[in-house]
Every structure is written in structure tokens, then in C-alpha cells.
Coordinates of N, CA and C in Angstrom, one line a residue:
M1 N 0.9 -1.0 0.0 CA -0.3 -0.1 0.2 C 1.1 1.2 0.2
R2 N 2.5 1.0 0.4 CA 2.9 2.7 0.0 C 2.8 2.8 -1.5
W3 N 2.6 2.4 -2.3 CA 2.7 2.7 -3.5 C 1.6 3.8 -3.7
M4 N 0.5 3.6 -3.3 CA -0.6 4.3 -2.9 C -0.1 6.0 -2.8
R5 N 0.3 6.2 -1.7 CA 0.3 7.3 -1.2 C 0.9 8.1 -2.4
P6 N 2.3 7.9 -3.0 CA 2.6 9.2 -4.4 C 2.1 9.0 -5.0
L7 N 1.0 8.3 -5.5 CA -0.3 8.3 -6.1 C -0.9 9.3 -5.7
S8 N -1.8 9.1 -4.5 CA -2.8 10.0 -4.2 C -2.3 11.3 -3.8
E9 N -1.0 11.4 -3.5 CA -0.4 13.0 -3.5 C -0.2 13.5 -5.4
W10 N 0.0 13.0 -5.9 CA 0.1 13.7 -7.4 C -1.4 13.7 -8.0
Y11 N -2.3 12.9 -7.6 CA -3.5 13.3 -8.1 C -4.0 14.2 -7.2
F12 N -3.8 14.3 -5.8 CA -4.7 15.8 -5.1 C -3.7 16.8 -5.6
D13 N -2.2 16.6 -6.3 CA -1.6 18.1 -6.7 C -1.9 18.3 -7.9
N14 N -2.5 17.3 -8.7 CA -3.1 17.6 -11.0 C -4.2 18.0 -9.9
A15 N -5.2 18.0 -9.0 CA -6.6 18.1 -9.0 C -6.8 19.7 -9.1
G16 N -6.0 20.4 -8.8 CA -5.8 21.9 -9.4 C -6.4 22.9 -8.2
Y17 N -7.1 22.5 -7.2 CA -7.6 23.1 -6.0 C -6.3 23.7 -5.4
R18 N -5.5 23.0 -4.9 CA -4.4 23.4 -4.5 C -3.5 25.0 -4.4
K19 N -3.8 24.8 -5.8 CA -3.1 25.9 -6.7 C -3.9 27.2 -6.5
L20 N -5.3 26.6 -5.9 CA -6.0 28.0 -6.0 C -5.5 28.8 -4.5
G21 N -5.2 27.8 -3.4 CA -5.0 28.1 -2.0 C -6.5 27.1 -1.6
L22 N -6.7 26.6 -2.1 CA -7.9 26.0 -1.3 C -7.4 24.5 -0.4
R23 N -8.3 24.1 0.3 CA -7.9 22.4 1.2 C -9.1 21.7 0.8
A24 N -8.7 20.7 0.6 CA -10.0 19.6 0.6 C -11.4 19.8 1.0
D25 N -11.6 19.6 2.2 CA -12.6 20.5 2.8 C -13.3 21.9 2.3
D26 N -12.4 22.3 2.1 CA -13.2 23.6 1.0 C -14.3 23.2 -0.3
L27 N -14.1 22.1 -0.5 CA -14.7 21.8 -2.1 C -15.7 21.0 -1.6
I28 N -15.8 20.6 -0.1 CA -17.0 19.9 0.6 C -18.6 21.0 0.0
P29 N -19.5 20.5 -0.6 CA -20.9 21.3 -0.9 C -21.4 21.6 0.3
E30 N -21.7 22.6 0.4 CA -22.7 23.5 1.5 C -24.2 23.2 1.3
E31 N -24.6 22.8 0.8 CA -26.3 22.8 0.6 C -26.5 21.8 1.9
D32 N -25.6 21.2 1.8 CA -26.2 19.8 3.3 C -26.8 20.4 4.4
E33 N -27.6 19.8 5.2 CA -27.9 20.4 6.3 C -27.1 19.9 7.5
I34 N -26.4 19.0 7.3 CA -25.7 18.4 8.2 C -23.9 19.3 8.2
V35 N -23.2 19.9 6.8 CA -22.6 20.2 6.5 C -22.3 22.0 7.3
Q36 N -24.3 22.3 6.9 CA -24.3 23.3 7.1 C -24.0 23.9 9.0
Q37 N -24.6 22.4 9.7 CA -24.3 22.7 11.0 C -22.8 22.4 11.7
A38 N -22.2 21.8 10.6 CA -20.6 21.3 10.5 C -19.7 23.1 10.4
L39 N -20.3 23.8 9.4 CA -20.0 25.3 9.2 C -20.1 26.1 10.6
K40 N -21.4 26.2 11.4 CA -21.7 26.6 12.3 C -20.6 26.2 13.4
R41 N -20.4 24.9 13.6 CA -19.5 24.6 14.7 C -18.0 24.8 14.5
L42 N -17.4 25.7 13.5 CA -15.8 25.8 12.9 C -15.6 27.3 13.8
S43 N -14.3 27.5 14.0 CA -13.8 28.1 15.4 C -14.1 29.2 14.7
P44 N -13.7 30.2 15.4 CA -14.1 32.1 14.2 C -12.7 32.0 13.5
K45 N -11.6 31.7 14.0 CA -10.3 31.5 12.9 C -10.4 30.9 11.8
E46 N -10.8 29.3 11.9 CA -10.4 28.4 10.7 C -12.2 29.0 9.7
A47 N -13.5 29.4 10.1 CA -14.4 30.0 9.7 C -14.0 30.9 8.6
Y48 N -12.8 32.1 9.2 CA -12.7 33.2 8.6 C -11.5 32.4 7.6
D49 N -10.2 31.8 7.9 CA -9.9 31.3 7.2 C -10.5 30.6 5.5
R50 N -11.8 30.3 5.9 CA -12.4 29.1 4.9 C -13.1 29.8 4.0
V51 N -13.6 31.0 4.7 CA -13.9 32.6 3.7 C -13.0 32.8 2.8
F52 N -11.9 32.7 3.3 CA -10.2 33.8 2.5 C -10.1 33.0 1.3
R53 N -9.8 31.9 2.2 CA -9.1 31.0 0.4 C -10.4 31.2 -0.4
M54 N -11.8 30.7 -0.2 CA -13.0 30.9 -1.2 C -13.0 32.0 -1.4
R55 N -12.7 33.4 -1.2 CA -12.5 34.1 -2.1 C -11.8 34.8 -2.9
R56 N -10.1 34.2 -2.3 CA -9.2 34.0 -3.3 C -9.2 33.4 -4.4
A57 N -10.0 32.0 -4.2 CA -10.0 31.0 -5.2 C -10.7 31.9 -6.5
F58 N -12.1 31.7 -5.8 CA -12.9 32.7 -7.1 C -12.3 34.0 -7.7
Q59 N -11.6 34.7 -7.0 CA -10.5 36.1 -7.5 C -9.8 35.2 -9.0
C60 N -9.4 34.5 -8.2 CA -8.2 34.0 -9.5 C -9.0 33.0 -10.7
S61 N -10.0 32.4 -10.6 CA -11.1 31.9 -10.9 C -11.4 32.6 -12.0
L62 N -11.9 34.1 -11.7 CA -12.4 35.2 -12.5 C -11.5 35.6 -13.3
S63 N -10.1 35.7 -12.7 CA -9.0 36.3 -13.7 C -8.4 35.5 -14.7
H64 N -9.0 34.1 -14.1 CA -8.1 32.8 -15.3 C -6.9 32.6 -15.2
Q65 N -6.7 32.8 -13.5 CA -5.2 33.0 -13.3 C -4.9 32.0 -11.6
L66 N -3.5 31.4 -11.9 CA -2.9 30.4 -10.2 C -2.7 31.8 -9.1
L67 N -2.5 31.1 -8.2 CA -1.5 31.9 -7.0 C -0.3 31.9 -7.4
P68 N 0.7 32.3 -7.0 CA 2.1 32.1 -7.3 C 2.4 30.4 -6.4
K69 N 3.3 29.8 -6.7 CA 3.7 28.9 -6.1 C 4.0 29.1 -4.9
T70 N 4.5 29.9 -4.4 CA 4.8 29.9 -2.8 C 3.4 30.1 -2.1
E71 N 2.3 30.5 -2.9 CA 1.1 30.3 -2.0 C 0.0 29.7 -2.5
W72 N 0.2 28.7 -2.8 CA 0.1 26.7 -3.5 C -0.4 26.1 -1.6
T73 N -1.3 25.7 -1.9 CA -1.4 24.8 -1.1 C -0.5 23.9 -0.3
K74 N 0.2 23.6 0.6 CA 1.2 22.5 1.0 C 0.4 21.3 1.4
T75 N 0.8 20.3 1.2 CA 0.5 18.5 1.5 C 0.0 19.2 2.7
N76 N 1.2 19.0 3.7 CA 0.9 19.0 5.1 C -0.4 20.1 5.7
D77 N -0.5 21.1 4.9 CA -1.7 22.2 5.3 C -2.9 21.4 4.4
D78 N -2.9 20.8 4.2 CA -4.6 20.2 4.2 C -4.7 19.0 4.6
Y79 N -5.2 19.3 5.3 CA -5.6 18.4 6.4 C -7.2 18.5 6.7
P80 N -8.0 17.6 6.9 CA -9.4 17.8 7.2 C -10.0 18.6 8.9
Y81 N -10.4 19.7 8.3 CA -11.0 20.3 9.2 C -12.7 20.5 9.3
L82 N -13.2 20.1 8.2 CA -14.3 20.0 8.5 C -15.0 18.5 8.2
Q83 N -14.5 17.9 7.9 CA -14.5 16.2 7.9 C -15.0 15.5 9.3
P84 N -14.4 16.6 10.2 CA -14.2 15.5 11.5 C -15.5 16.0 12.0
I85 N -15.8 17.4 12.4 CA -17.2 17.8 12.6 C -18.3 16.9 12.1
I86 N -18.4 16.7 10.9 CA -19.5 16.5 9.8 C -19.6 15.1 10.3
R87 N -18.2 13.8 10.9 CA -18.4 12.8 11.5 C -19.1 12.8 12.9
E88 N -18.9 13.8 13.6 CA -19.7 14.3 15.0 C -20.8 14.1 15.0
I89 N -21.4 15.1 14.0 CA -23.0 15.4 13.6 C -23.8 14.1 13.3
T90 N -23.0 13.7 12.5 CA -23.5 12.4 12.1 C -24.0 11.3 12.6
A91 N -22.7 11.0 13.6 CA -23.1 10.2 15.0 C -24.1 10.8 16.0
E92 N -24.2 12.1 16.4 CA -24.7 12.6 17.4 C -26.3 12.4 16.8
Q93 N -26.4 12.6 15.6 CA -28.4 12.1 14.8 C -28.2 10.8 14.7
T94 N -27.4 10.1 14.6 CA -27.4 8.4 14.4 C -28.2 7.7 16.6
E95 N -27.1 8.8 17.5 CA -27.6 8.5 18.8 C -28.9 9.0 19.0
R96 N -29.1 9.8 19.0 CA -30.2 10.5 18.9 C -31.8 9.8 18.5
E97 N -31.5 9.4 17.1 CA -32.6 8.7 16.3 C -32.4 7.1 17.4
D98 N -31.3 7.0 17.7 CA -31.6 5.5 18.7 C -32.2 5.4 19.9
L99 N -31.9 6.7 20.4 CA -32.8 7.0 21.9 C -34.0 7.4 21.5
E100 N -34.8 8.2 20.5 CA -36.0 8.0 20.1 C -36.8 7.2 20.0
S101 N -36.0 6.0 18.9 CA -36.6 4.6 18.8 C -37.3 3.8 20.1
M102 N -36.6 4.2 20.9 CA -36.3 3.3 22.0 C -37.5 3.2 23.2
I103 N -37.9 1.6 23.2 CA -39.0 1.7 24.2 C -39.0 1.2 25.3
I104 N -39.5 2.1 26.6 CA -39.3 1.5 27.9 C -40.4 0.5 28.3
N105 N -40.3 -0.5 28.6 CA -41.6 -1.1 29.2 C -41.2 -1.2 31.1
K106 N -42.3 -0.5 31.5 CA -42.5 -0.3 32.9 C -43.3 -1.0 33.6
R107 N -42.7 -1.9 34.4 CA -43.7 -2.6 35.4 C -44.3 -2.1 36.8
K108 N -45.5 -2.4 36.9 CA -46.4 -1.9 38.1 C -45.7 -2.0 39.2
A109 N -44.6 -2.7 39.8 CA -43.7 -2.5 41.0 C -42.5 -3.2 40.8
T110 N -41.6 -2.7 40.5 CA -40.2 -3.1 40.5 C -39.7 -3.4 42.2
P111 N -38.7 -5.1 41.9 CA -38.6 -5.1 43.2 C -36.7 -4.1 43.4
K112 N -36.5 -4.1 44.4 CA -35.4 -3.5 44.8 C -34.2 -4.3 44.0
G113 N -33.2 -3.5 43.4 CA -32.4 -3.6 43.0 C -32.0 -4.5 41.0
S114 N -33.3 -4.2 40.8 CA -33.6 -4.7 39.8 C -34.2 -3.1 38.8
S115 N -34.3 -3.2 37.2 CA -34.4 -2.3 36.5 C -35.6 -2.1 35.8
P116 N -36.1 -1.6 35.2 CA -37.2 -1.6 34.3 C -36.7 -2.3 33.1
N117 N -37.5 -3.0 32.2 CA -37.3 -3.5 31.3 C -36.9 -2.5 29.6
I118 N -35.7 -2.3 29.1 CA -35.4 -1.5 28.3 C -35.5 -2.6 26.6
E119 N -35.8 -1.9 25.7 CA -36.0 -2.3 24.3 C -35.6 -1.5 23.3
S120 N -35.4 -2.3 22.2 CA -34.8 -1.2 21.0 C -36.1 -1.1 20.0
K121 N -36.2 -0.6 18.8 CA -37.4 -0.5 17.9 C -36.4 -1.5 17.0
H122 N -35.4 -1.4 16.8 CA -34.1 -1.9 15.9 C -34.3 -3.7 15.7

């Protein structure tokens, strides 16, 4: 699998978004509700940096030019910042759905030391 790393780096370098100063997570479409929630959870600095990168890339696109090579996104700077938050929100929603789908059967009288029966709809 070591041969995959250079191949993936070559692919990401040639995808072009780094030449516009963008990071991979900047390319995630914002229309999804989960992505909207994730964007709201970004730190103020990360949110500002994202908007700056997007506007700068838009300007480059309008002028049909790339950034100077010194301003391209470097491989080690292209780490996921939005995907972990998206995974966290998805896990929270799954947990919420699981909790909402639980059925709790209460007994009329429970002896000391025992608890009510809990069943899941799944």
C-alpha cells in the first residue's frame, strides 16, 4: 500500500484546488444540512480562513490565473478540518435516532435492585 501514497499525492496536486489556495474540505458542498451545522461549529479563525480561501480562489478563477507557487496549499497544510465535525454530527444524529426509537416497558412494581425492561425498535 506504500505505492498508493505517492499516487494519491500526485492526484491531489493535479486536481488543481491547491493551486488556488484551497484545501480539500473547502470543496465539500455547503447545501447539505449537516455541512451547514458543521460550518456553524467551526472556530471563528477557521471560519474566517475558509471564507478567505474561497474568495481568493473565486478571484483567481475570474481572472483565469493561479496563485504564485509560494501561496499554493502545501500537502501538510491540506488536512481535514470539516470532515471530523461532519462525522461528529452524523454520530450525534444516529445516537439521537436510536434514543428516540427506544421503547421502555415499565413494570407496575419493581423489586429493589432491578431495573425496568428496555427494548430497542431495531
